Structures are given as structure tokens and as C-alpha cells.
């Protein structure tokens, strides 16, 4: 193995260690079993995979990969649930209301070559979004996401870790084992009908989507323009913010899927204020005007 490959394989292991460590600390209330990452194994996709845990004995496993499956010149990280049983993976992909597969892949999407890779490269929009892969011929089934982060290696790896933890927890939390715990954790902002709050917060609960929203807005409140790091300093405030769902739920079906465009980054104060308003898409804009008026 050439030195560059060796280095990347080592890097994969270290990233897998961080994801496992973070998940172990946050798995309470879910059925996630986290183990010490296995040695990286060759995946046949010009890269390697590492097993970091499972959803229980005989149930889908959790894996982190680094490979060229998506046909991009550099190897990309991939976080996925894996099983030999198709129904087990399909159940994961379709159970969660917060996450759903934006792309499905089957054998027809694979190129005919010694290295397993896609025929056409993955669209930029399909990175950081859940992908369902069912390869019936060899009974390999996956539900995961490809990391599209570019930039400095260290920072990129850190971002992937955050996304991977968010993804695994989103899926694990949508499984029945943890339902009771989720209900308990529910915040209940004042003066709001319970049912509405529950549905609304459910939509804001996807960690993966919320992360994507906050990164898109650079963690800046879209109402008052504040960033937590400007007030509380980098150590405490960096990459802190909340995601708010802007669509009126009364006019959308209960199981409508949340899109990134439905979320806005807000600070905790503005978020509370928004939840005291009319539950209308214009709330963000109206609150913004209000803040500007009273600031003068
Ligand atoms: Zn704000
Ligand atoms: Zn909200």
C-alpha cells in the first residue's frame, strides 16, 4: 500500500474513533450499541470501511467508510447503516419522519468495473443527504449519507463527525425503543397548544437537517443577525444556534417531509419569540422588522 493510502486509512480509523466516542456519550435512550472500531477492511470501492456498532444483535450495523465510490477524485467519507436483510434497512429509511432517502441506488447505478463505483458521479445536492442503497444480487443493503465537505482536512473531518453523529442519532431516535424518551425530552414553550408544538418540534428535531441549515447560514440568527461567538466568544459560542421550521403546520400534511429550505437559523431568544407569533411563514420577516424598529 502506498504511503498516501496508508495515511488515509489511518485517518479513517481516527475519524471512526471520534464518531464512536461521541455516540457512546449520547446513545442513552436509543438501542445503539457502540463498540471499539474494527480494523479498516477493504470495501472493493477503492477505500475502506470500519464497523463502529449496531442497533442490536442481528440488526443493522453502523459503519464509516472512506472511498471513491461517488467518483470524485478525492476519497469521501460515508456514514451508513448496513445489513444483509433488505427489509431491515428499508424500515430504517422509511420509519423516520425527520429523514428520508433523497436518492435510491441499485445495481443499475453501478459501473461495470473491478472497483465498485457509480456509473455517474453523485450530484453535489445529494451529498449530506440520506441515500438508500439496495443491491439485491449480493444482498448488501445500506442507508447512509456521503459527506460532501471540502476544505481543510482537519476541519472537514470534524464536520463529517458532527454530521455522522447527527445522522445515526436521527435514525436511532426514530425507532420504537426510544420513543418514550423522546416524548419526555420534548420542550414545551409557553402559551402554545401542545399538539402544534409537538408536531413543530418534531420537524426541527432532525439533527442532520438542522446542522445543514445552521452551516448554510453560518450560525447567524436570520432575525437579529447575532452570532453566539460574537457575544460568548469562540470557545463557548462557536457553531451554536437553533433551527426553526418556517412552514405553517396547519396547512401541511402531518407526514410531509421537511426540506432544508423550510428551516431558518435563529438564536434562542428570537426562536422563543417566533413560537409566540402566528405560526406563519411571514413570522421571520415580521420579527426581523420589529427587532430593527426597536433597536433604534
Ligand atoms: Zn436572534
Ligand atoms: Zn421553531
PDB file of N, CA, C and O and ligand atoms in Angstrom, residues 220-226 228 265-271 287 291 295, ligand 1:
ATOM      1  N   UNK A 220     -25.617  32.236  11.954  1.00  0.00           N
ATOM      2  CA  UNK A 220     -26.067  33.603  12.235  1.00  0.00           C
ATOM      3  C   UNK A 220     -27.590  33.649  12.311  1.00  0.00           C
ATOM      4  O   UNK A 220     -28.271  33.116  11.432  1.00  0.00           O
ATOM      5  N   UNK A 221     -28.118  34.292  13.348  1.00  0.00           N
ATOM      6  CA  UNK A 221     -29.564  34.413  13.513  1.00  0.00           C
ATOM      7  C   UNK A 221     -30.139  35.199  12.339  1.00  0.00           C
ATOM      8  O   UNK A 221     -29.732  36.335  12.090  1.00  0.00           O
ATOM      9  N   UNK A 222     -31.099  34.617  11.646  1.00  0.00           N
ATOM     10  CA  UNK A 222     -31.685  35.250  10.470  1.00  0.00           C
ATOM     11  C   UNK A 222     -32.690  36.332  10.841  1.00  0.00           C
ATOM     12  O   UNK A 222     -33.210  37.022   9.975  1.00  0.00           O
ATOM     13  N   UNK A 223     -32.957  36.480  12.142  1.00  0.00           N
ATOM     14  CA  UNK A 223     -33.848  37.543  12.593  1.00  0.00           C
ATOM     15  C   UNK A 223     -33.042  38.755  13.059  1.00  0.00           C
ATOM     16  O   UNK A 223     -33.190  39.850  12.537  1.00  0.00           O
ATOM     17  N   UNK A 224     -32.158  38.555  14.050  1.00  0.00           N
ATOM     18  CA  UNK A 224     -31.469  39.706  14.662  1.00  0.00           C
ATOM     19  C   UNK A 224     -29.999  39.807  14.257  1.00  0.00           C
ATOM     20  O   UNK A 224     -29.292  40.701  14.726  1.00  0.00           O
ATOM     21  N   UNK A 225     -29.514  38.895  13.425  1.00  0.00           N
ATOM     22  CA  UNK A 225     -28.134  38.919  12.911  1.00  0.00           C
ATOM     23  C   UNK A 225     -27.048  38.564  13.922  1.00  0.00           C
ATOM     24  O   UNK A 225     -25.868  38.671  13.620  1.00  0.00           O
ATOM     25  N   UNK A 226     -27.417  38.183  15.137  1.00  0.00           N
ATOM     26  CA  UNK A 226     -26.366  37.882  16.113  1.00  0.00           C
ATOM     27  C   UNK A 226     -25.745  36.516  15.840  1.00  0.00           C
ATOM     28  O   UNK A 226     -26.367  35.649  15.246  1.00  0.00           O
ATOM     29  N   UNK A 228     -23.580  33.626  18.234  1.00  0.00           N
ATOM     30  CA  UNK A 228     -23.221  33.345  19.629  1.00  0.00           C
ATOM     31  C   UNK A 228     -21.736  33.584  19.876  1.00  0.00           C
ATOM     32  O   UNK A 228     -21.355  34.010  20.952  1.00  0.00           O
ATOM     33  N   UNK A 265     -32.019  29.543  10.437  1.00  0.00           N
ATOM     34  CA  UNK A 265     -31.196  29.607  11.644  1.00  0.00           C
ATOM     35  C   UNK A 265     -31.626  30.790  12.500  1.00  0.00           C
ATOM     36  O   UNK A 265     -31.783  31.894  11.989  1.00  0.00           O
ATOM     37  N   UNK A 266     -31.828  30.545  13.775  1.00  0.00           N
ATOM     38  CA  UNK A 266     -32.217  31.623  14.691  1.00  0.00           C
ATOM     39  C   UNK A 266     -31.490  31.468  16.025  1.00  0.00           C
ATOM     40  O   UNK A 266     -31.004  30.394  16.348  1.00  0.00           O
ATOM     41  N   UNK A 267     -31.416  32.581  16.789  1.00  0.00           N
ATOM     42  CA  UNK A 267     -30.841  32.497  18.130  1.00  0.00           C
ATOM     43  C   UNK A 267     -31.958  32.055  19.079  1.00  0.00           C
ATOM     44  O   UNK A 267     -33.132  32.048  18.716  1.00  0.00           O
ATOM     45  N   UNK A 268     -31.584  31.713  20.306  1.00  0.00           N
ATOM     46  CA  UNK A 268     -32.575  31.160  21.242  1.00  0.00           C
ATOM     47  C   UNK A 268     -33.672  32.169  21.580  1.00  0.00           C
ATOM     48  O   UNK A 268     -34.840  31.803  21.704  1.00  0.00           O
ATOM     49  N   UNK A 269     -33.311  33.448  21.729  1.00  0.00           N
ATOM     50  CA  UNK A 269     -34.331  34.462  22.045  1.00  0.00           C
ATOM     51  C   UNK A 269     -35.326  34.625  20.908  1.00  0.00           C
ATOM     52  O   UNK A 269     -36.534  34.601  21.115  1.00  0.00           O
ATOM     53  N   UNK A 270     -34.802  34.826  19.706  1.00  0.00           N
ATOM     54  CA  UNK A 270     -35.699  35.005  18.558  1.00  0.00           C
ATOM     55  C   UNK A 270     -36.543  33.747  18.345  1.00  0.00           C
ATOM     56  O   UNK A 270     -37.708  33.828  17.956  1.00  0.00           O
ATOM     57  N   UNK A 271     -35.966  32.585  18.626  1.00  0.00           N
ATOM     58  CA  UNK A 271     -36.713  31.337  18.446  1.00  0.00           C
ATOM     59  C   UNK A 271     -37.932  31.322  19.375  1.00  0.00           C
ATOM     60  O   UNK A 271     -39.047  31.014  18.956  1.00  0.00           O
ATOM     61  N   UNK A 287     -40.706  39.556  12.422  1.00  0.00           N
ATOM     62  CA  UNK A 287     -39.914  39.708  13.646  1.00  0.00           C
ATOM     63  C   UNK A 287     -38.638  40.494  13.359  1.00  0.00           C
ATOM     64  O   UNK A 287     -38.191  41.307  14.161  1.00  0.00           O
ATOM     65  N   UNK A 291     -37.503  43.819  15.307  1.00  0.00           N
ATOM     66  CA  UNK A 291     -36.215  43.938  16.004  1.00  0.00           C
ATOM     67  C   UNK A 291     -35.500  45.197  15.548  1.00  0.00           C
ATOM     68  O   UNK A 291     -34.963  45.958  16.344  1.00  0.00           O
ATOM     69  N   UNK A 295     -34.615  48.460  17.929  1.00  0.00           N
ATOM     70  CA  UNK A 295     -33.171  48.618  18.177  1.00  0.00           C
ATOM     71  C   UNK A 295     -32.777  50.091  18.096  1.00  0.00           C
ATOM     72  O   UNK A 295     -31.845  50.533  18.730  1.00  0.00           O
TER      73      UNK A 295
HETATM   74 ZN1  LIG B   1     -31.930  36.430  17.028  1.00  0.00          ZN
END
